[in-house]
Structure formats: C-alpha cells, structure tokens
Coordinates of C-alpha atoms in Angstrom, one line a residue:
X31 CA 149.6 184.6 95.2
X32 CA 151.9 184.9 97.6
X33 CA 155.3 183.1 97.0
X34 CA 155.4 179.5 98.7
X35 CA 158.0 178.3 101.6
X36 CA 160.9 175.9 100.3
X37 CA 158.9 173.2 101.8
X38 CA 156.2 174.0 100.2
X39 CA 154.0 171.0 99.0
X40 CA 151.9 170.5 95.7
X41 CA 150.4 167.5 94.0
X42 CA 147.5 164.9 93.3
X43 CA 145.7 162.6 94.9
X44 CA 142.6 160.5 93.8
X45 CA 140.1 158.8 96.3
X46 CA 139.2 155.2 95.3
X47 CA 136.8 152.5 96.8
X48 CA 134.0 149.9 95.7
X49 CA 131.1 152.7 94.7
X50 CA 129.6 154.1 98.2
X51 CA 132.6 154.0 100.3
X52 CA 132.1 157.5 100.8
X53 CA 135.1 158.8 98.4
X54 CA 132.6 162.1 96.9
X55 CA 131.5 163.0 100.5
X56 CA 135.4 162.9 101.7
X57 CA 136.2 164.8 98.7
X58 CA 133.1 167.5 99.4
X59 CA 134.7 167.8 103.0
X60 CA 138.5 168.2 102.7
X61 CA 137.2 171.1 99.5
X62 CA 134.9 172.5 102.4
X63 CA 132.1 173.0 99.2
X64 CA 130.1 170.6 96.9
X65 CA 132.4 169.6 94.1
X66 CA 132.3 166.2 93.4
X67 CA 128.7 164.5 93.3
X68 CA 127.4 163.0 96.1
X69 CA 124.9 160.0 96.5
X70 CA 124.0 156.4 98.0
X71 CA 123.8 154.9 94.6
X72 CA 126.6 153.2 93.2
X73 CA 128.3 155.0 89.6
X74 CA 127.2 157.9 90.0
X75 CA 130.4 160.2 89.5
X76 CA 131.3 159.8 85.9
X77 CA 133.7 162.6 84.9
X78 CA 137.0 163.2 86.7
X79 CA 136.0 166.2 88.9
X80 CA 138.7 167.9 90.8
X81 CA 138.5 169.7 93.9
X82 CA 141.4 171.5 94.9
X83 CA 142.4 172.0 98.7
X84 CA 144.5 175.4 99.7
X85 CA 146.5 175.3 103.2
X86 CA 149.5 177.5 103.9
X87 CA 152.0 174.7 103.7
X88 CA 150.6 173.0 100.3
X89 CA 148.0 172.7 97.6
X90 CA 146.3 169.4 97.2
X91 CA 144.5 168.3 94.1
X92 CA 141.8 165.8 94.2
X93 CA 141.2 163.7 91.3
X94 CA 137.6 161.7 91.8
X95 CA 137.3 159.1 90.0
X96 CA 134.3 156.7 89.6
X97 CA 133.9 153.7 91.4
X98 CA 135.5 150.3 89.9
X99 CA 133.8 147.7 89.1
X100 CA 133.4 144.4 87.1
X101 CA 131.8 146.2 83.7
X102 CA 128.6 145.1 82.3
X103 CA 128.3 147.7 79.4
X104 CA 130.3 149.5 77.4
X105 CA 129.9 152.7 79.6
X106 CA 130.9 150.2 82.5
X107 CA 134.6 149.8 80.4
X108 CA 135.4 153.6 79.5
X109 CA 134.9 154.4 83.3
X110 CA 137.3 151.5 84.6
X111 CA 139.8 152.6 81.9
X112 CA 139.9 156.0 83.4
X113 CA 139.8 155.0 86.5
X114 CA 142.7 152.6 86.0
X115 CA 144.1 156.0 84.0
X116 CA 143.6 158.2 86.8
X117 CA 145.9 156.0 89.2
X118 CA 148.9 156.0 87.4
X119 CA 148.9 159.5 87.1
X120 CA 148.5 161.0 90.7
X121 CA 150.9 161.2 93.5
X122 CA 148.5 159.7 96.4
X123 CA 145.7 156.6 96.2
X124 CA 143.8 157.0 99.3
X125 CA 141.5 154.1 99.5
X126 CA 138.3 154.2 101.0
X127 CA 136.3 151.8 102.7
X128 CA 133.1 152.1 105.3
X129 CA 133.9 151.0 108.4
X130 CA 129.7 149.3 108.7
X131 CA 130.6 146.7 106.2
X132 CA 132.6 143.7 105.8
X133 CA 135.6 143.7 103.5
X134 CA 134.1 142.6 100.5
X135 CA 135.4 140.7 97.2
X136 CA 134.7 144.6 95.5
X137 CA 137.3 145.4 98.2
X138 CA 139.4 142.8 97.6
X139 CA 139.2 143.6 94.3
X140 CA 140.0 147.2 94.5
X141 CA 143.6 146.5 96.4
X142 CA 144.9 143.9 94.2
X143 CA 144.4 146.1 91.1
X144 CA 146.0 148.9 93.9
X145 CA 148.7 146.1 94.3
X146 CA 150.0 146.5 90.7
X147 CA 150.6 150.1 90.7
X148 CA 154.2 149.7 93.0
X149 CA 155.6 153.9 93.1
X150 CA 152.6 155.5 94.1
X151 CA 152.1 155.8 97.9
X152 CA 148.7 154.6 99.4
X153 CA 147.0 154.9 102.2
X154 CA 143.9 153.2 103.8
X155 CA 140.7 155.4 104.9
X156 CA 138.2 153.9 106.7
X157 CA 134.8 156.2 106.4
X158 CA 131.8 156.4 107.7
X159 CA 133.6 155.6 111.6
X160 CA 130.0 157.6 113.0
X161 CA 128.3 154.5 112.1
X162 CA 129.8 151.9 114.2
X163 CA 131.2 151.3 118.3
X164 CA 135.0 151.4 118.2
X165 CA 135.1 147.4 118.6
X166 CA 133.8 146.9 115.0
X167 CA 135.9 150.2 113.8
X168 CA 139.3 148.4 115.7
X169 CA 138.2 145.0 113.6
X170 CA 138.1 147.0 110.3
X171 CA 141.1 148.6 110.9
X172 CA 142.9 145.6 111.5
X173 CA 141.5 143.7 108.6
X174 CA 142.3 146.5 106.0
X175 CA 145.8 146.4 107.2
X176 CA 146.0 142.4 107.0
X177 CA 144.5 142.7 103.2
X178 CA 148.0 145.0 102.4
X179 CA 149.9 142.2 104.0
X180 CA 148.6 139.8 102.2
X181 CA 149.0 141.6 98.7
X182 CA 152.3 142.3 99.7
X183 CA 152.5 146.0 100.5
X184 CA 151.9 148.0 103.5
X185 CA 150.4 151.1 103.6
X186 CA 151.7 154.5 104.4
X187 CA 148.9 155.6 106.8
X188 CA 145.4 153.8 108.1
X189 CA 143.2 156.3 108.8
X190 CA 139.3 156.1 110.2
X191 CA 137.5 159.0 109.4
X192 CA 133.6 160.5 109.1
X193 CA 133.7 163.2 107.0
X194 CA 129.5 164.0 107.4
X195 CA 130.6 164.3 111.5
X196 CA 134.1 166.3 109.9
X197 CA 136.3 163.8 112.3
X198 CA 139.7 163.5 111.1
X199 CA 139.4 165.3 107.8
X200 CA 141.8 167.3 108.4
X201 CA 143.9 164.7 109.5
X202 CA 143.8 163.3 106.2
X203 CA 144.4 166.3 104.4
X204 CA 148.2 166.2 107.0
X205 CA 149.0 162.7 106.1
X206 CA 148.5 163.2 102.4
X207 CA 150.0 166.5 102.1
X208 CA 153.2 165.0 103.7
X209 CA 153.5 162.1 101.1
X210 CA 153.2 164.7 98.0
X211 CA 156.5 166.3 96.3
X212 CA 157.9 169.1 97.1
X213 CA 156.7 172.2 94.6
X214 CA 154.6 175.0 93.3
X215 CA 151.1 175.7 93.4
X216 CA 149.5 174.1 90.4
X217 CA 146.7 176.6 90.9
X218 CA 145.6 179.8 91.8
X219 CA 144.3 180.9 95.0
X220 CA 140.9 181.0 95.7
X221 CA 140.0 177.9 92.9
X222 CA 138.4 175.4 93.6
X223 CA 138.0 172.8 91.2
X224 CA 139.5 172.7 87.1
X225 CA 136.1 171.3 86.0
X226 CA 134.3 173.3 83.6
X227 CA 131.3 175.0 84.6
X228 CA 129.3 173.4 82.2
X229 CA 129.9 169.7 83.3
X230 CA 129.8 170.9 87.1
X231 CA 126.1 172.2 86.3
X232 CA 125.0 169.4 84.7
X233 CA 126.2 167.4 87.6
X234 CA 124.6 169.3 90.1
X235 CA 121.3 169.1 87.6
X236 CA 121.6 165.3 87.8
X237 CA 121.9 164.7 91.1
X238 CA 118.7 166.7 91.7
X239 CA 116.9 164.6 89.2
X240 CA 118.2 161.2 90.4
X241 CA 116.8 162.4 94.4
X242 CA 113.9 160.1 94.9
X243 CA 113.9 158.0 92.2
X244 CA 117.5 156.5 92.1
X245 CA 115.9 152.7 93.0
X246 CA 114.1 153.2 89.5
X247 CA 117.2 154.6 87.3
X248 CA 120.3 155.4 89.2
X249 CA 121.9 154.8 85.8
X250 CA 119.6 155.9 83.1
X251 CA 120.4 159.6 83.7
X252 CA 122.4 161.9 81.9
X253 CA 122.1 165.6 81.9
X254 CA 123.9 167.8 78.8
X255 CA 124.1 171.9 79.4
X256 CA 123.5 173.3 76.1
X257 CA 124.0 176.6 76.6
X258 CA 125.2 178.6 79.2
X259 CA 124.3 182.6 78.1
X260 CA 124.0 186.1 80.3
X261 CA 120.4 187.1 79.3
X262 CA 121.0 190.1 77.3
X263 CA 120.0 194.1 78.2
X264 CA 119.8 193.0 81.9
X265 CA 121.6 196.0 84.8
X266 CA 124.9 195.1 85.6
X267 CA 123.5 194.7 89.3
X268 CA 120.7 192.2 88.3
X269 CA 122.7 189.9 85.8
X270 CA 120.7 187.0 85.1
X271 CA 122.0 183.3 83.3
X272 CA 120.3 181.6 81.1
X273 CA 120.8 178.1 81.2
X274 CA 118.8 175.2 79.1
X275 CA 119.4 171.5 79.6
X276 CA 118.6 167.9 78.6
X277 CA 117.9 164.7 81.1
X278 CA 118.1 162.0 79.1
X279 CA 116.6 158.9 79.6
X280 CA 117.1 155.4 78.0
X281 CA 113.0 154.6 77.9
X282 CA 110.0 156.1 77.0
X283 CA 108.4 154.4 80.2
X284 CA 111.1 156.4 82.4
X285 CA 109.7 159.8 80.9
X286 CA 106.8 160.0 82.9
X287 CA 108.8 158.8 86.4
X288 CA 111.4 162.4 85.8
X289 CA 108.6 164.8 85.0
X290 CA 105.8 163.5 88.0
X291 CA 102.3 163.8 87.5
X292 CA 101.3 166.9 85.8
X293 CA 105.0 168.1 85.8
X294 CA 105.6 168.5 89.9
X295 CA 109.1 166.7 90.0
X296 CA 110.3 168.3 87.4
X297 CA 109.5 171.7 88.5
X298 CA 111.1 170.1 91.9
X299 CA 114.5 169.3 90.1
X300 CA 114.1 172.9 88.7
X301 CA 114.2 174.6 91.9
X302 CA 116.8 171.8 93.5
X303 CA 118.9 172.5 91.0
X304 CA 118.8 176.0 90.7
X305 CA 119.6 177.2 94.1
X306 CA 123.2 174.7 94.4
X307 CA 123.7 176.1 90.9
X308 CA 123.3 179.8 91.9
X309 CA 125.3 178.8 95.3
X310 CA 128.2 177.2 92.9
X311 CA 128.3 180.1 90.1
X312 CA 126.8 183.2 92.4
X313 CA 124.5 184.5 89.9
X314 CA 121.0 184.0 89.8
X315 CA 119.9 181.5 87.1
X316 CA 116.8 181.0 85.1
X317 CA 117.1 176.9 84.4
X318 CA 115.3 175.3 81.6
X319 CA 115.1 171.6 81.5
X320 CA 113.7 169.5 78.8
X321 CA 113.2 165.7 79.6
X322 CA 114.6 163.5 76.1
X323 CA 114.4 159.8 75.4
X324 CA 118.1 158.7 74.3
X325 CA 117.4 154.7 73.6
X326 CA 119.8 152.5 75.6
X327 CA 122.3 155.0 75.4
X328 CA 124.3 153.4 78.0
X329 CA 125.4 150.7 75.3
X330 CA 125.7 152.7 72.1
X331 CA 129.1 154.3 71.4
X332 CA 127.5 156.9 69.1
X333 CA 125.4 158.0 72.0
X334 CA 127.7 158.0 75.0
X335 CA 130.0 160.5 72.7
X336 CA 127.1 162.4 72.3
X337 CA 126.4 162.6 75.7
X338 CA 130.2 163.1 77.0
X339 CA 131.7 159.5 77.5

C-alpha cells in the first residue's frame, strides 16, 4: 500500500433511513460490488455489514445498519439498539430517503432520533431521483431541508441521487469523503468489506430464499453457514468448497412454501445462491441447504443467540 498524501482522508460513515429508502442499494453502488443485502422488503439487513470504498485521496468505510423502527419483538429491540449503537460511533450519518414518497412520520422519526446525536455531521440523500419529474424531486428536497430546520440543525449537504441509474454516486462518495478526518487507511487495498465470509454467505443465501416469497415471510428467514470446508484430495487448479447451510423458518406451514413442490424452489435458491457466492469468494462451491423449523424464533432469546442476534 502505497503511503497516503498529508491530506489523505479515512473514516466511517453509516447510511440510515425508514427500511426501503434505498440505503443497501447506495451502499452496493459507492462499493461497486454486492456487499450489503439488497431488497424491497423492509428489515432485511440484520448484521452490520461494511463495505469499504478505495479512492486515491481517501478510504471510506460504510457501516449498514438496519432500518429503525418502532419494535414489536424482541429481535425488533436488539436491531434498534445497534442501530442507535452504530450512530454514535461513525464519523458521517447520511440519511436516506426516496424522493416517490412523502415524508413520513418513519421519517420524522428517523431525524429527531438524528437530532440527538449533535458532533456527528449529517447529510440528506434523497434516492431513488429516477423515479419522479424534477418538480416532485425540487418539493422533496425542499421539505427534507425544512424537517432539519425544524429539529434545529441543518445539514452539511442535500443530495438527490439514483444509485440503480449510478447518478451522483460519486458525488456522494466527494461530499462524504470531505467531512471525514484526516488519516490513515483503516484497510488494506483491494478489501472490500470486514464482514466474515461466513455471515456474507449466508446473506447472500437468504436473499435468494426470500426472492418470490418475501409477501409470505420477509421476516421468518434466517440462514446459518455451518461449515465452510475445501473438499479434500481435489487439484490445486479445480479446488472446490463445500458449504452446508440451514434456512430456518418459524412454522411448519412455511416449510413447504421454501422448498416448492417436489423441491423446485429450493433447488432454485441453490443455484441463486451459488453463482453470487462463487462471484463473491471466486471458487466454485458445491452448496447444501437443509430447510429447519426454528419455532417463533424471532421472540425467543435462546433462539436468536443461536441464530446470530
């Protein structure tokens, strides 16, 4: 690693927003591969993933943290807590919201818990800009700025942004960089993210079990890797991993929706998850899932320790 410029610029900054206000896909973006998870379901990011951005004037680390929200189980709590955590810690709060819908009370919310925390710098991002004319973008823009005012702070950049049509990401990644401190890499070149590789592949795992049936249980997923192992007395030119995971589900009844008739959407999830898996690790994988009943573990402290909360 080639030693960095006096000005050199190196620090954290974590992405927060009611859940789908496009924080994972922004994250994805400004990374420029798939870190964080991405979906159109609300809580789906549950562990703090990093991705970790490398330009020739600074290094910026991105903290995602899961969406806040008024807590109805006990999961609910331990994700607000480390949300609430996560803010005090980092150097940036860039808080996203889509520019196709109305300031909300979620919003409202959001920035008066944002409010509280008076050091940290913050800036507005308005996402999802591909979605709407520039009347309605100029209306959210001017409202987001009014809801600092009235919480008595102003923010240190609005920014609109559509990071699926990559507009302005980089401009993001300029006005961040220039509100972090002045200092060394954190990381080495060429990472990516500090997440281990485990929880990254059971992420990636999940998200290909919740596509299609996230109206039934966008919640009622987890995914534990239980081993990750190089299948033995294979050529070093044709290594192979062996990886073997759980989905757990909270019912009985939500078995049968996972695995599909005569096991078709599992063996879909399979081959989903194998090829972002072998595109994250690059090494082919041989992935085998087993589908588990975990009852209500959403609720049971035992369980969510079991299962990584």
């Amino acid at each position: 690693m080639s030693a960095p410029s006096s000005s050199y610029r190196s620090g954290f900054a974590c992405f927060v927003g009611r859940p789908n206000a496009g924080k994972s896909t922004l994250t994805n973006a400004l990374v420029g591969t798939k870190v964080a998870i991405t979906s159109d379901r609300p809580q789906t990011t549950r562990h703090t993933v990093r991705g970790i951005v490398h330009r020739p004037d600074a290094q910026l680390v991105l903290v995602d943290t899961p969406g806040l929200h008024k807590p109805r189980t006990l999961l609910g709590e331990r994700l607000n807590d480390l949300v609430r955590s996560t803010w005090a810690e980092v150097d940036v709060i860039g808080f996203c919201l889509p520019a196709d819908q109305k300031l909300g009370p979620g919003d409202k919310f959001i920035v008066k818990e944002l409010a509280e925390i008076k050091k940290t710098p913050k800036i507005a991002i308005v996402t999802k800009t591909d979605l709407v004319d520039s009347k309605r973008l100029a209306e959210q823009l001017i409202a987001v700025h009014q809801l600092g005012a009235e919480l008595g702070f102003e923010w240190a950049e609005i920014i609109p942004v559509s990071a699926v049509g990559e507009k302005q990401v980089d401009l993001v990644a300029d006005l961040i960089t220039k509100l972090l401190p002045e200092g060394m890499p954190l990381y080495p070149d060429g990472d990516l993210t500090d997440e281990p590789e485990q929880i990254m592949v059971a992420e990636l795992i999940r998200e290909a079990a919740l596509e299609g049936v996230r109206d039934e249980l966008p919640h009622s997923l987890a995914v534990v890797v239980e081993e990750m192992l190089p299948r033995e007395g294979r050529p070093a030119d044709r290594p192979l991993l062996d990886i073997h995971a759980n989905v757990y589900i909270e019912r009985q009844s939500q078995k049968a929706i996972v695995i599909g008739a005569k096991g078709a959407r599992l063996k879909h999830v399979g081959t989903t998850a194998r090829k972002h898996i072998e595109a994250l690790l690059g090494t082919p994988v041989y992935l085998d899932l087993h589908v588990k009943v975990a009852k209500d573990w959403q609720r049971d402290p035992k369980q969510l320790r079991k299962l990584g909360f």
